[in-house]
Coordinates of C-alpha atoms in Angstrom, one line a residue:
A30 CA 15.6 9.0 -11.5
D31 CA 12.1 9.8 -10.3
E32 CA 11.1 8.9 -6.7
A33 CA 7.4 9.2 -7.2
A34 CA 4.1 10.3 -6.6
G35 CA 1.6 12.8 -5.4
R36 CA 0.2 12.5 -1.9
G37 CA -3.3 12.4 -3.2
D38 CA -2.7 9.3 -5.4
A39 CA -0.8 7.6 -2.7
A40 CA -3.7 8.2 -0.4
V41 CA -6.0 6.3 -2.8
D42 CA -3.6 3.3 -2.7
V43 CA -3.5 3.3 1.1
E44 CA -7.3 3.5 1.4
G45 CA -7.6 0.3 -0.6
A46 CA -4.6 -1.3 1.1
Q47 CA -5.9 -0.7 4.6
R48 CA -9.1 -2.6 3.8
G49 CA -6.8 -5.5 2.9
F50 CA -4.6 -4.9 6.0
G51 CA -7.6 -5.4 8.3
G52 CA -6.4 -6.3 11.7
V53 CA -2.8 -5.2 11.6
G54 CA -3.4 -2.6 14.3
E55 CA -3.1 1.1 14.7
H56 CA 0.7 1.2 14.5
G57 CA 0.7 -1.0 11.4
G58 CA -2.0 1.2 9.8
A59 CA 0.0 4.3 10.6
A60 CA 3.1 2.7 9.0
A61 CA 1.1 1.9 5.9
D62 CA -0.1 5.4 5.6
A63 CA 3.3 6.9 6.1
G64 CA 4.9 4.3 3.7
A65 CA 2.8 5.4 0.8
G66 CA 3.1 9.1 1.7
F67 CA 6.9 9.0 1.9
A68 CA 7.1 6.9 -1.2
G69 CA 5.2 9.6 -2.9
G70 CA 7.6 12.3 -2.2
D71 CA 6.7 16.0 -1.7
G72 CA 6.5 17.4 -5.1
E73 CA 10.0 19.0 -4.8
D74 CA 12.2 15.9 -4.4
G75 CA 10.1 13.5 -6.3
G76 CA 8.8 12.8 -9.8
Q77 CA 5.6 11.1 -10.9
A78 CA 6.4 7.4 -11.4
G79 CA 4.8 6.5 -8.1
V80 CA 1.4 7.9 -9.2
F81 CA 1.3 5.0 -11.6
M82 CA 3.3 2.2 -9.9
N83 CA 2.0 2.5 -6.3
L84 CA -1.4 1.0 -7.3
F85 CA 0.3 -2.2 -8.7
V86 CA 2.7 -2.5 -5.8
T87 CA 0.0 -2.0 -3.2
W88 CA -2.3 -4.5 -4.9
G89 CA 0.5 -7.0 -4.8
A90 CA 1.0 -6.4 -1.1
V91 CA -2.7 -6.9 -0.4
L92 CA -2.5 -10.2 -2.2
T93 CA 0.6 -11.2 -0.2
L94 CA -1.3 -10.4 3.1
R95 CA -3.7 -13.3 2.2
L96 CA -0.9 -15.8 2.6
P97 CA -1.3 -16.6 6.3
A98 CA -4.9 -17.6 6.0
L99 CA -4.3 -19.6 2.8
A100 CA -1.4 -21.4 4.4
D101 CA -3.5 -22.2 7.6
A102 CA -6.1 -23.7 5.3
G103 CA -3.5 -25.7 3.4
R104 CA -4.6 -24.2 0.1
V105 CA -1.5 -24.9 -1.9
R106 CA -3.0 -24.2 -5.3
A107 CA -4.4 -20.9 -4.2
I108 CA -1.0 -19.8 -3.0
L109 CA 0.5 -20.7 -6.4
W110 CA -2.0 -18.6 -8.3
N111 CA -1.8 -15.8 -5.7
G112 CA 2.0 -15.7 -6.2
I113 CA 1.5 -15.5 -10.0
A114 CA -0.8 -12.5 -9.6
A115 CA 1.3 -10.7 -7.0
C116 CA 4.6 -11.1 -8.9
L117 CA 2.9 -10.1 -12.2
L118 CA 1.6 -6.9 -10.6
A119 CA 5.1 -6.2 -9.3
G120 CA 6.4 -6.9 -12.8
I121 CA 4.0 -4.3 -14.3
A122 CA 5.2 -1.8 -11.7
I123 CA 8.8 -2.6 -12.7
Q124 CA 8.0 -1.4 -16.2
I125 CA 7.1 1.9 -14.8
K126 CA 10.2 2.2 -12.6
Y127 CA 12.7 -0.6 -11.8
T128 CA 12.9 -0.1 -8.0
P129 CA 9.8 -2.2 -7.3
A130 CA 11.9 -5.2 -8.2
V131 CA 12.9 -5.3 -4.6
E132 CA 9.3 -5.4 -3.4
G133 CA 8.5 -8.0 -6.0
A134 CA 11.3 -10.2 -4.7
F135 CA 10.0 -9.8 -1.2
F136 CA 6.5 -10.8 -2.3
G137 CA 8.0 -13.9 -4.0
L138 CA 10.0 -14.9 -0.8
C139 CA 6.8 -14.5 1.3
H140 CA 5.0 -16.8 -1.0
L141 CA 7.7 -19.4 -0.8
W142 CA 7.7 -19.3 3.0
F143 CA 4.0 -19.8 3.3
L144 CA 3.9 -22.4 0.5
R145 CA 6.2 -24.4 2.6
K146 CA 4.0 -23.8 5.7
A147 CA 1.0 -25.1 3.7
G148 CA 2.8 -28.4 3.0
G149 CA 4.5 -27.7 -0.3
R150 CA 7.5 -30.0 -1.0
W151 CA 10.8 -28.8 -2.3
P152 CA 10.3 -29.7 -6.0
L153 CA 7.0 -27.8 -6.0
M154 CA 8.7 -24.8 -4.3
I155 CA 11.5 -24.7 -6.8
A156 CA 9.0 -24.9 -9.7
A157 CA 6.8 -22.2 -8.0
G158 CA 9.7 -19.9 -7.4
A159 CA 10.7 -20.2 -11.1
A160 CA 7.1 -19.5 -12.2
W161 CA 6.8 -16.5 -9.9
A162 CA 10.1 -15.1 -11.1
L163 CA 9.0 -15.5 -14.7
A164 CA 5.7 -13.7 -13.9
G165 CA 7.7 -10.8 -12.5
L166 CA 9.9 -10.7 -15.5
A167 CA 7.1 -11.2 -18.1
P168 CA 6.2 -7.5 -18.6
T169 CA 9.8 -6.5 -19.1
L170 CA 10.4 -9.4 -21.5
A171 CA 7.3 -8.4 -23.4
V172 CA 8.5 -4.8 -23.8
I173 CA 12.0 -6.0 -24.8
A174 CA 10.4 -8.2 -27.5
A175 CA 8.2 -5.4 -28.7
Y176 CA 11.2 -3.0 -29.1
A177 CA 13.2 -5.7 -30.8
A178 CA 10.4 -6.3 -33.3
M179 CA 10.4 -2.6 -34.1
G180 CA 14.2 -2.7 -34.6
H181 CA 15.1 -0.7 -31.5
Y182 CA 16.4 -3.5 -29.3
D183 CA 19.9 -1.9 -28.8
A184 CA 18.4 1.5 -28.1
F185 CA 16.1 0.1 -25.4
M186 CA 18.8 -2.0 -23.7
Y187 CA 21.1 1.0 -23.6
A188 CA 18.6 3.4 -22.3
N189 CA 17.3 1.0 -19.6
F190 CA 20.4 -1.0 -18.6
W191 CA 23.8 -0.5 -20.2
S192 CA 23.7 3.3 -19.7
I193 CA 23.9 2.7 -15.9
T194 CA 27.6 1.8 -16.2
G195 CA 28.3 5.2 -17.8
R196 CA 26.9 7.3 -15.0
G197 CA 29.3 9.4 -13.0
S198 CA 29.4 8.9 -9.2
Y199 CA 28.0 11.4 -6.8
P200 CA 30.3 13.5 -4.7
Q201 CA 30.8 12.0 -1.2
A202 CA 29.1 15.0 0.4
T203 CA 26.0 14.5 -1.8
V204 CA 25.8 10.8 -0.9
I205 CA 26.0 11.6 2.8
S206 CA 23.4 14.3 2.6
K207 CA 21.0 12.1 0.6
F208 CA 21.5 9.2 3.1
F209 CA 20.7 11.3 6.2
G210 CA 17.8 12.9 4.3
I211 CA 16.3 9.4 3.6
I212 CA 16.8 8.5 7.3
A213 CA 15.0 11.7 8.4
K214 CA 12.1 11.2 5.9
T215 CA 11.5 7.6 6.8
S216 CA 12.0 7.9 10.6
P217 CA 8.2 7.7 11.3
L218 CA 8.2 4.3 9.6
W219 CA 10.8 3.0 11.9
V220 CA 9.0 4.3 15.0
S221 CA 5.8 2.7 13.9
A222 CA 7.6 -0.6 13.2
V223 CA 9.2 -0.6 16.7
F224 CA 5.7 -0.3 18.2
A225 CA 4.4 -3.0 15.9
L226 CA 7.2 -5.4 16.8
R227 CA 5.5 -5.8 20.2
R228 CA 3.1 -8.1 18.4
F229 CA 5.4 -9.6 15.8
D230 CA 3.8 -13.0 16.3
N231 CA 1.0 -11.9 14.0
P232 CA 2.1 -13.1 10.5
R233 CA 0.2 -10.4 8.6
R234 CA 1.9 -7.8 10.7
A235 CA 5.3 -9.5 10.0
I236 CA 4.6 -9.3 6.2
L237 CA 3.6 -5.6 6.5
I238 CA 6.7 -4.7 8.4
G239 CA 8.9 -6.6 6.0
W240 CA 7.3 -4.7 3.1
I241 CA 7.9 -1.4 4.8
I242 CA 11.5 -2.2 5.4

């Protein structure tokens, strides 16, 4: 599986993201830079999926960073539509590579939290959560429908889902090596997050740190 993207394209994502991050502070900004860079890989360990998916994931994160201001203003309707957009963007990224499903779920949980802070009642939150989940699944469901219409439903499902169960397991030494390799590569993120935690009372900073984790 590819673990994407060239540094140049990741830098484009960060440049736009940092404009949306405005006010998260130097350590938060450094973490955002590093996050996109490490997600991009180094050309030897990674593939190219992130060249295409980073834009959609970063755009979804920028929309999610609007939530504290929307909640403070009590703009429930705006939060609902913001959630649709953010989860749809994550859904598009999922069709490029399935790993952004984790980030999409995080965006959805953030929207539920701030919808509640804006005064949303439980029935509305349940309906909103279902709508946001459907928005995240919509691109994948559309692709499945397209392949089914072409008569390739079974081939698509096997290639994307069922084949996972047929994969062999990695040797234990390889798993350990990869684990510590990931820790080493992402260590600058954790250092930046520790510094940022000193001002964790900033909700935008909390969202950013959660996204990095």
